[in-house]
């Protein structure tokens, strides 16, 4: 489904405390880790990483904005959409996920890949294991999984920004099933935005953690 830009403000009909809590990754050490920043690690999940710089573009303000606000901003493209065509994007080798991207200062970048749970991941039998996606972007990230950004206002939401150079750890599966697929879209943000840094965007970490 293509992205549709909203035209008026919207609020959830369900109070935050009544909304389902996004899954929280265990704090115990994982029993197995696969490094997606290696050729072997990404190949284990059939992951082909694609990348493209994201832009901030002007657009009309929401129709119920105060009258003095006639223009606002959106990102382009909206590559979080499931099935988004990234075939023309740069292919990013796993070993280059740590390469510096963006022009520095206030900049944004999309990374996309589809992960398929294998029966065995670098020697580990995956069936039934709790599966965590661990991403650490310098400086911030928002992580979409199958076109969803799991979040609840006022409650821990691992897919949203976690802090300055802090990892996002998302539960992909409570019990892994070989063959299951996860379309991952990482929106990387250079920050702090109000203190625009003289550096760039890159992956500090990208890995899959398994727990029993």
PDB file of C-alpha atoms in Angstrom:
ATOM      1  CA  UNK A   1       0.000   0.000   0.000  1.00  0.00           C
ATOM      2  CA  UNK A   2       1.512   3.383  -0.976  1.00  0.00           C
ATOM      3  CA  UNK A   3       2.104   6.092   1.594  1.00  0.00           C
ATOM      4  CA  UNK A   4      -0.758   8.557   2.082  1.00  0.00           C
ATOM      5  CA  UNK A   5       0.162  11.859   3.704  1.00  0.00           C
ATOM      6  CA  UNK A   6      -2.312  12.844   6.447  1.00  0.00           C
ATOM      7  CA  UNK A   7      -4.351  16.000   5.926  1.00  0.00           C
ATOM      8  CA  UNK A   8      -5.678  16.554   9.470  1.00  0.00           C
ATOM      9  CA  UNK A   9      -4.659  15.668  13.003  1.00  0.00           C
ATOM     10  CA  UNK A  10      -5.533  12.276  14.440  1.00  0.00           C
ATOM     11  CA  UNK A  11      -5.444  10.695  17.886  1.00  0.00           C
ATOM     12  CA  UNK A  12      -5.809   7.095  18.988  1.00  0.00           C
ATOM     13  CA  UNK A  13      -9.224   6.070  20.271  1.00  0.00           C
ATOM     14  CA  UNK A  14      -7.521   3.760  22.800  1.00  0.00           C
ATOM     15  CA  UNK A  15      -5.704   5.313  25.800  1.00  0.00           C
ATOM     16  CA  UNK A  16      -1.972   4.445  25.851  1.00  0.00           C
ATOM     17  CA  UNK A  17      -2.259   2.371  29.040  1.00  0.00           C
ATOM     18  CA  UNK A  18      -4.822   0.126  27.330  1.00  0.00           C
ATOM     19  CA  UNK A  19      -2.714  -0.432  24.210  1.00  0.00           C
ATOM     20  CA  UNK A  20      -0.556  -3.572  23.917  1.00  0.00           C
ATOM     21  CA  UNK A  21       2.977  -3.133  25.218  1.00  0.00           C
ATOM     22  CA  UNK A  22       5.590  -3.668  22.479  1.00  0.00           C
ATOM     23  CA  UNK A  23       7.757  -6.699  23.162  1.00  0.00           C
ATOM     24  CA  UNK A  24      10.803  -6.112  25.343  1.00  0.00           C
ATOM     25  CA  UNK A  25      14.088  -7.923  24.660  1.00  0.00           C
ATOM     26  CA  UNK A  26      15.593 -10.017  27.476  1.00  0.00           C
ATOM     27  CA  UNK A  27      18.415  -8.511  29.505  1.00  0.00           C
ATOM     28  CA  UNK A  28      20.167 -11.862  29.925  1.00  0.00           C
ATOM     29  CA  UNK A  29      23.035 -12.762  27.577  1.00  0.00           C
ATOM     30  CA  UNK A  30      21.842 -14.408  24.337  1.00  0.00           C
ATOM     31  CA  UNK A  31      22.729 -18.032  23.664  1.00  0.00           C
ATOM     32  CA  UNK A  32      23.739 -17.219  20.081  1.00  0.00           C
ATOM     33  CA  UNK A  33      24.542 -14.053  18.118  1.00  0.00           C
ATOM     34  CA  UNK A  34      24.768 -13.557  14.356  1.00  0.00           C
ATOM     35  CA  UNK A  35      26.604 -10.433  13.182  1.00  0.00           C
ATOM     36  CA  UNK A  36      24.712  -8.934  10.233  1.00  0.00           C
ATOM     37  CA  UNK A  37      27.675  -6.667   9.471  1.00  0.00           C
ATOM     38  CA  UNK A  38      29.537  -9.670   8.071  1.00  0.00           C
ATOM     39  CA  UNK A  39      28.952 -11.370   4.732  1.00  0.00           C
ATOM     40  CA  UNK A  40      28.371 -14.697   6.475  1.00  0.00           C
ATOM     41  CA  UNK A  41      25.910 -13.237   8.967  1.00  0.00           C
ATOM     42  CA  UNK A  42      23.711 -11.417   6.460  1.00  0.00           C
ATOM     43  CA  UNK A  43      23.859 -14.359   4.039  1.00  0.00           C
ATOM     44  CA  UNK A  44      22.528 -16.654   6.775  1.00  0.00           C
ATOM     45  CA  UNK A  45      19.273 -14.655   6.674  1.00  0.00           C
ATOM     46  CA  UNK A  46      19.288 -13.990   2.927  1.00  0.00           C
ATOM     47  CA  UNK A  47      19.657 -10.273   3.652  1.00  0.00           C
ATOM     48  CA  UNK A  48      20.567  -7.881   0.838  1.00  0.00           C
ATOM     49  CA  UNK A  49      20.982  -4.398   2.280  1.00  0.00           C
ATOM     50  CA  UNK A  50      19.846  -1.371   0.268  1.00  0.00           C
ATOM     51  CA  UNK A  51      20.400   2.287   1.139  1.00  0.00           C
ATOM     52  CA  UNK A  52      19.215   5.750   0.109  1.00  0.00           C
ATOM     53  CA  UNK A  53      19.490   9.230   1.585  1.00  0.00           C
ATOM     54  CA  UNK A  54      16.176  10.572   2.896  1.00  0.00           C
ATOM     55  CA  UNK A  55      15.192  14.207   2.432  1.00  0.00           C
ATOM     56  CA  UNK A  56      13.019  16.619   4.379  1.00  0.00           C
ATOM     57  CA  UNK A  57      10.511  18.253   2.028  1.00  0.00           C
ATOM     58  CA  UNK A  58       7.920  21.025   2.536  1.00  0.00           C
ATOM     59  CA  UNK A  59       4.238  20.134   2.364  1.00  0.00           C
ATOM     60  CA  UNK A  60       0.902  21.728   3.332  1.00  0.00           C
ATOM     61  CA  UNK A  61       0.142  22.044   7.035  1.00  0.00           C
ATOM     62  CA  UNK A  62      -2.628  19.881   8.480  1.00  0.00           C
ATOM     63  CA  UNK A  63      -6.035  21.357   7.768  1.00  0.00           C
ATOM     64  CA  UNK A  64      -6.835  21.909  11.459  1.00  0.00           C
ATOM     65  CA  UNK A  65      -3.551  23.698  12.221  1.00  0.00           C
ATOM     66  CA  UNK A  66      -3.715  27.195  13.663  1.00  0.00           C
ATOM     67  CA  UNK A  67      -4.129  29.690  10.796  1.00  0.00           C
ATOM     68  CA  UNK A  68      -0.607  31.105  11.025  1.00  0.00           C
ATOM     69  CA  UNK A  69       0.832  27.665  10.145  1.00  0.00           C
ATOM     70  CA  UNK A  70       0.405  27.003   6.440  1.00  0.00           C
ATOM     71  CA  UNK A  71       3.436  24.828   5.704  1.00  0.00           C
ATOM     72  CA  UNK A  72       5.028  21.865   7.445  1.00  0.00           C
ATOM     73  CA  UNK A  73       7.506  19.126   6.506  1.00  0.00           C
ATOM     74  CA  UNK A  74       7.608  15.428   5.694  1.00  0.00           C
ATOM     75  CA  UNK A  75      10.303  12.913   4.809  1.00  0.00           C
ATOM     76  CA  UNK A  76      10.861  11.553   1.316  1.00  0.00           C
ATOM     77  CA  UNK A  77      10.760   8.716   0.469  1.00  0.00           C
ATOM     78  CA  UNK A  78       8.537   6.808   2.906  1.00  0.00           C
ATOM     79  CA  UNK A  79      10.481   3.582   2.570  1.00  0.00           C
ATOM     80  CA  UNK A  80       8.946   1.944   5.630  1.00  0.00           C
ATOM     81  CA  UNK A  81       6.086   0.675   3.471  1.00  0.00           C
ATOM     82  CA  UNK A  82       5.968  -3.110   3.046  1.00  0.00           C
ATOM     83  CA  UNK A  83       6.813  -3.972  -0.548  1.00  0.00           C
ATOM     84  CA  UNK A  84       8.441  -0.608  -1.244  1.00  0.00           C
ATOM     85  CA  UNK A  85      10.478  -0.809  -4.469  1.00  0.00           C
ATOM     86  CA  UNK A  86      14.105  -0.210  -3.499  1.00  0.00           C
ATOM     87  CA  UNK A  87      15.542  -1.954  -6.568  1.00  0.00           C
ATOM     88  CA  UNK A  88      17.195   1.251  -7.824  1.00  0.00           C
ATOM     89  CA  UNK A  89      18.863   1.975  -4.485  1.00  0.00           C
ATOM     90  CA  UNK A  90      22.530   1.481  -3.699  1.00  0.00           C
ATOM     91  CA  UNK A  91      23.336  -2.066  -2.582  1.00  0.00           C
ATOM     92  CA  UNK A  92      25.236  -1.851   0.694  1.00  0.00           C
ATOM     93  CA  UNK A  93      27.624  -4.750   1.377  1.00  0.00           C
ATOM     94  CA  UNK A  94      27.264  -5.981   4.971  1.00  0.00           C
ATOM     95  CA  UNK A  95      30.890  -5.086   5.597  1.00  0.00           C
ATOM     96  CA  UNK A  96      30.142  -1.485   4.532  1.00  0.00           C
ATOM     97  CA  UNK A  97      27.192  -0.907   6.870  1.00  0.00           C
ATOM     98  CA  UNK A  98      29.710   0.860   9.079  1.00  0.00           C
ATOM     99  CA  UNK A  99      30.664   3.226   6.245  1.00  0.00           C
ATOM    100  CA  UNK A 100      29.941   6.903   6.846  1.00  0.00           C
ATOM    101  CA  UNK A 101      26.866   8.132   4.952  1.00  0.00           C
ATOM    102  CA  UNK A 102      24.904  11.340   4.616  1.00  0.00           C
ATOM    103  CA  UNK A 103      26.320  14.826   4.292  1.00  0.00           C
ATOM    104  CA  UNK A 104      26.733  15.401   8.015  1.00  0.00           C
ATOM    105  CA  UNK A 105      24.861  17.953  10.126  1.00  0.00           C
ATOM    106  CA  UNK A 106      21.079  17.339   9.913  1.00  0.00           C
ATOM    107  CA  UNK A 107      20.846  14.279   7.677  1.00  0.00           C
ATOM    108  CA  UNK A 108      18.804  11.114   7.337  1.00  0.00           C
ATOM    109  CA  UNK A 109      19.274   7.775   5.583  1.00  0.00           C
ATOM    110  CA  UNK A 110      17.170   4.688   4.894  1.00  0.00           C
ATOM    111  CA  UNK A 111      18.526   1.142   5.072  1.00  0.00           C
ATOM    112  CA  UNK A 112      16.328  -1.796   4.042  1.00  0.00           C
ATOM    113  CA  UNK A 113      16.687  -5.577   4.054  1.00  0.00           C
ATOM    114  CA  UNK A 114      14.434  -8.619   4.309  1.00  0.00           C
ATOM    115  CA  UNK A 115      15.502 -11.234   6.843  1.00  0.00           C
ATOM    116  CA  UNK A 116      14.376 -14.859   6.452  1.00  0.00           C
ATOM    117  CA  UNK A 117      14.767 -17.050   9.527  1.00  0.00           C
ATOM    118  CA  UNK A 118      16.899 -20.053   8.482  1.00  0.00           C
ATOM    119  CA  UNK A 119      16.671 -23.509  10.079  1.00  0.00           C
ATOM    120  CA  UNK A 120      20.285 -23.023  11.169  1.00  0.00           C
ATOM    121  CA  UNK A 121      22.021 -19.669  11.628  1.00  0.00           C
ATOM    122  CA  UNK A 122      25.816 -20.036  11.677  1.00  0.00           C
ATOM    123  CA  UNK A 123      25.460 -23.401  13.365  1.00  0.00           C
ATOM    124  CA  UNK A 124      22.535 -22.582  15.679  1.00  0.00           C
ATOM    125  CA  UNK A 125      19.168 -24.371  15.382  1.00  0.00           C
ATOM    126  CA  UNK A 126      16.713 -21.466  15.338  1.00  0.00           C
ATOM    127  CA  UNK A 127      13.320 -23.188  15.708  1.00  0.00           C
ATOM    128  CA  UNK A 128      11.523 -22.068  18.856  1.00  0.00           C
ATOM    129  CA  UNK A 129      14.145 -19.526  19.928  1.00  0.00           C
ATOM    130  CA  UNK A 130      13.216 -16.002  20.973  1.00  0.00           C
ATOM    131  CA  UNK A 131      14.633 -13.770  18.237  1.00  0.00           C
ATOM    132  CA  UNK A 132      15.831 -10.199  18.749  1.00  0.00           C
ATOM    133  CA  UNK A 133      16.961  -7.655  16.155  1.00  0.00           C
ATOM    134  CA  UNK A 134      19.739  -5.519  17.680  1.00  0.00           C
ATOM    135  CA  UNK A 135      20.546  -2.321  15.752  1.00  0.00           C
ATOM    136  CA  UNK A 136      22.776   0.525  16.913  1.00  0.00           C
ATOM    137  CA  UNK A 137      22.927   3.553  14.609  1.00  0.00           C
ATOM    138  CA  UNK A 138      25.179   6.524  15.151  1.00  0.00           C
ATOM    139  CA  UNK A 139      23.258   8.590  16.274  1.00  0.00           C
ATOM    140  CA  UNK A 140      19.552   7.581  16.401  1.00  0.00           C
ATOM    141  CA  UNK A 141      17.248   5.144  14.617  1.00  0.00           C
ATOM    142  CA  UNK A 142      13.620   4.246  14.107  1.00  0.00           C
ATOM    143  CA  UNK A 143      13.139   0.595  13.118  1.00  0.00           C
ATOM    144  CA  UNK A 144      10.177  -0.566  11.038  1.00  0.00           C
ATOM    145  CA  UNK A 145       9.328  -4.280  10.851  1.00  0.00           C
ATOM    146  CA  UNK A 146       6.878  -5.394   8.170  1.00  0.00           C
ATOM    147  CA  UNK A 147       5.694  -1.777   7.801  1.00  0.00           C
ATOM    148  CA  UNK A 148       5.034  -1.408  11.542  1.00  0.00           C
ATOM    149  CA  UNK A 149       6.805   0.849  14.052  1.00  0.00           C
ATOM    150  CA  UNK A 150       5.723  -0.735  17.375  1.00  0.00           C
ATOM    151  CA  UNK A 151       5.212   2.091  19.853  1.00  0.00           C
ATOM    152  CA  UNK A 152       2.948   3.236  22.671  1.00  0.00           C
ATOM    153  CA  UNK A 153       3.063   6.749  24.116  1.00  0.00           C
ATOM    154  CA  UNK A 154       4.596   6.878  27.588  1.00  0.00           C
ATOM    155  CA  UNK A 155       5.736   3.239  27.568  1.00  0.00           C
ATOM    156  CA  UNK A 156       8.948   1.473  26.500  1.00  0.00           C
ATOM    157  CA  UNK A 157       8.946   1.261  22.699  1.00  0.00           C
ATOM    158  CA  UNK A 158      12.172  -0.354  21.414  1.00  0.00           C
ATOM    159  CA  UNK A 159      11.485   0.545  17.768  1.00  0.00           C
ATOM    160  CA  UNK A 160      11.571   4.283  18.526  1.00  0.00           C
ATOM    161  CA  UNK A 161      14.619   6.412  19.368  1.00  0.00           C
ATOM    162  CA  UNK A 162      16.301   4.947  22.463  1.00  0.00           C
ATOM    163  CA  UNK A 163      18.902   7.634  23.135  1.00  0.00           C
ATOM    164  CA  UNK A 164      22.170   9.016  21.842  1.00  0.00           C
ATOM    165  CA  UNK A 165      24.047   6.115  20.171  1.00  0.00           C
ATOM    166  CA  UNK A 166      21.905   3.623  22.107  1.00  0.00           C
ATOM    167  CA  UNK A 167      20.788   0.316  20.536  1.00  0.00           C
ATOM    168  CA  UNK A 168      17.285  -0.564  19.413  1.00  0.00           C
ATOM    169  CA  UNK A 169      16.485  -4.165  20.436  1.00  0.00           C
ATOM    170  CA  UNK A 170      13.240  -5.398  18.896  1.00  0.00           C
ATOM    171  CA  UNK A 171      11.507  -8.720  19.441  1.00  0.00           C
ATOM    172  CA  UNK A 172      11.055 -10.270  15.999  1.00  0.00           C
ATOM    173  CA  UNK A 173       9.621 -13.535  17.322  1.00  0.00           C
ATOM    174  CA  UNK A 174       8.895 -15.054  20.715  1.00  0.00           C
ATOM    175  CA  UNK A 175       9.349 -18.457  19.087  1.00  0.00           C
ATOM    176  CA  UNK A 176      11.213 -18.467  15.783  1.00  0.00           C
ATOM    177  CA  UNK A 177       9.788 -20.368  12.830  1.00  0.00           C
ATOM    178  CA  UNK A 178      12.257 -21.123  10.025  1.00  0.00           C
ATOM    179  CA  UNK A 179      11.038 -19.500   6.819  1.00  0.00           C
ATOM    180  CA  UNK A 180       9.370 -16.521   8.500  1.00  0.00           C
ATOM    181  CA  UNK A 181      10.308 -13.226   6.850  1.00  0.00           C
ATOM    182  CA  UNK A 182      10.796  -9.768   8.311  1.00  0.00           C
ATOM    183  CA  UNK A 183      11.045  -6.674   6.105  1.00  0.00           C
ATOM    184  CA  UNK A 184      13.336  -4.317   8.014  1.00  0.00           C
ATOM    185  CA  UNK A 185      13.490  -0.579   7.301  1.00  0.00           C
ATOM    186  CA  UNK A 186      15.958   1.424   9.384  1.00  0.00           C
ATOM    187  CA  UNK A 187      15.489   5.202   9.403  1.00  0.00           C
ATOM    188  CA  UNK A 188      18.867   6.569  10.484  1.00  0.00           C
ATOM    189  CA  UNK A 189      19.065  10.054  11.979  1.00  0.00           C
ATOM    190  CA  UNK A 190      22.123  12.228  12.509  1.00  0.00           C
ATOM    191  CA  UNK A 191      21.820  14.092  15.779  1.00  0.00           C
ATOM    192  CA  UNK A 192      21.277  15.786  18.090  1.00  0.00           C
ATOM    193  CA  UNK A 193      19.229  17.715  15.551  1.00  0.00           C
ATOM    194  CA  UNK A 194      19.326  21.024  17.445  1.00  0.00           C
ATOM    195  CA  UNK A 195      23.099  20.619  17.860  1.00  0.00           C
ATOM    196  CA  UNK A 196      23.760  19.463  14.301  1.00  0.00           C
ATOM    197  CA  UNK A 197      26.912  17.335  14.464  1.00  0.00           C
ATOM    198  CA  UNK A 198      29.908  17.649  12.166  1.00  0.00           C
ATOM    199  CA  UNK A 199      29.907  13.906  11.505  1.00  0.00           C
ATOM    200  CA  UNK A 200      27.942  11.252   9.634  1.00  0.00           C
ATOM    201  CA  UNK A 201      25.554   8.283   9.854  1.00  0.00           C
ATOM    202  CA  UNK A 202      26.650   4.667  10.224  1.00  0.00           C
ATOM    203  CA  UNK A 203      25.868   1.322  11.821  1.00  0.00           C
ATOM    204  CA  UNK A 204      27.697   0.663  15.052  1.00  0.00           C
ATOM    205  CA  UNK A 205      26.008  -2.745  15.395  1.00  0.00           C
ATOM    206  CA  UNK A 206      23.573  -4.934  13.472  1.00  0.00           C
ATOM    207  CA  UNK A 207      22.956  -8.434  14.769  1.00  0.00           C
ATOM    208  CA  UNK A 208      20.410 -11.105  15.546  1.00  0.00           C
ATOM    209  CA  UNK A 209      20.304 -12.416  19.114  1.00  0.00           C
ATOM    210  CA  UNK A 210      18.739 -15.750  20.026  1.00  0.00           C
ATOM    211  CA  UNK A 211      17.474 -16.743  23.479  1.00  0.00           C
ATOM    212  CA  UNK A 212      16.222 -20.021  24.933  1.00  0.00           C
TER     213      UNK A 212
END
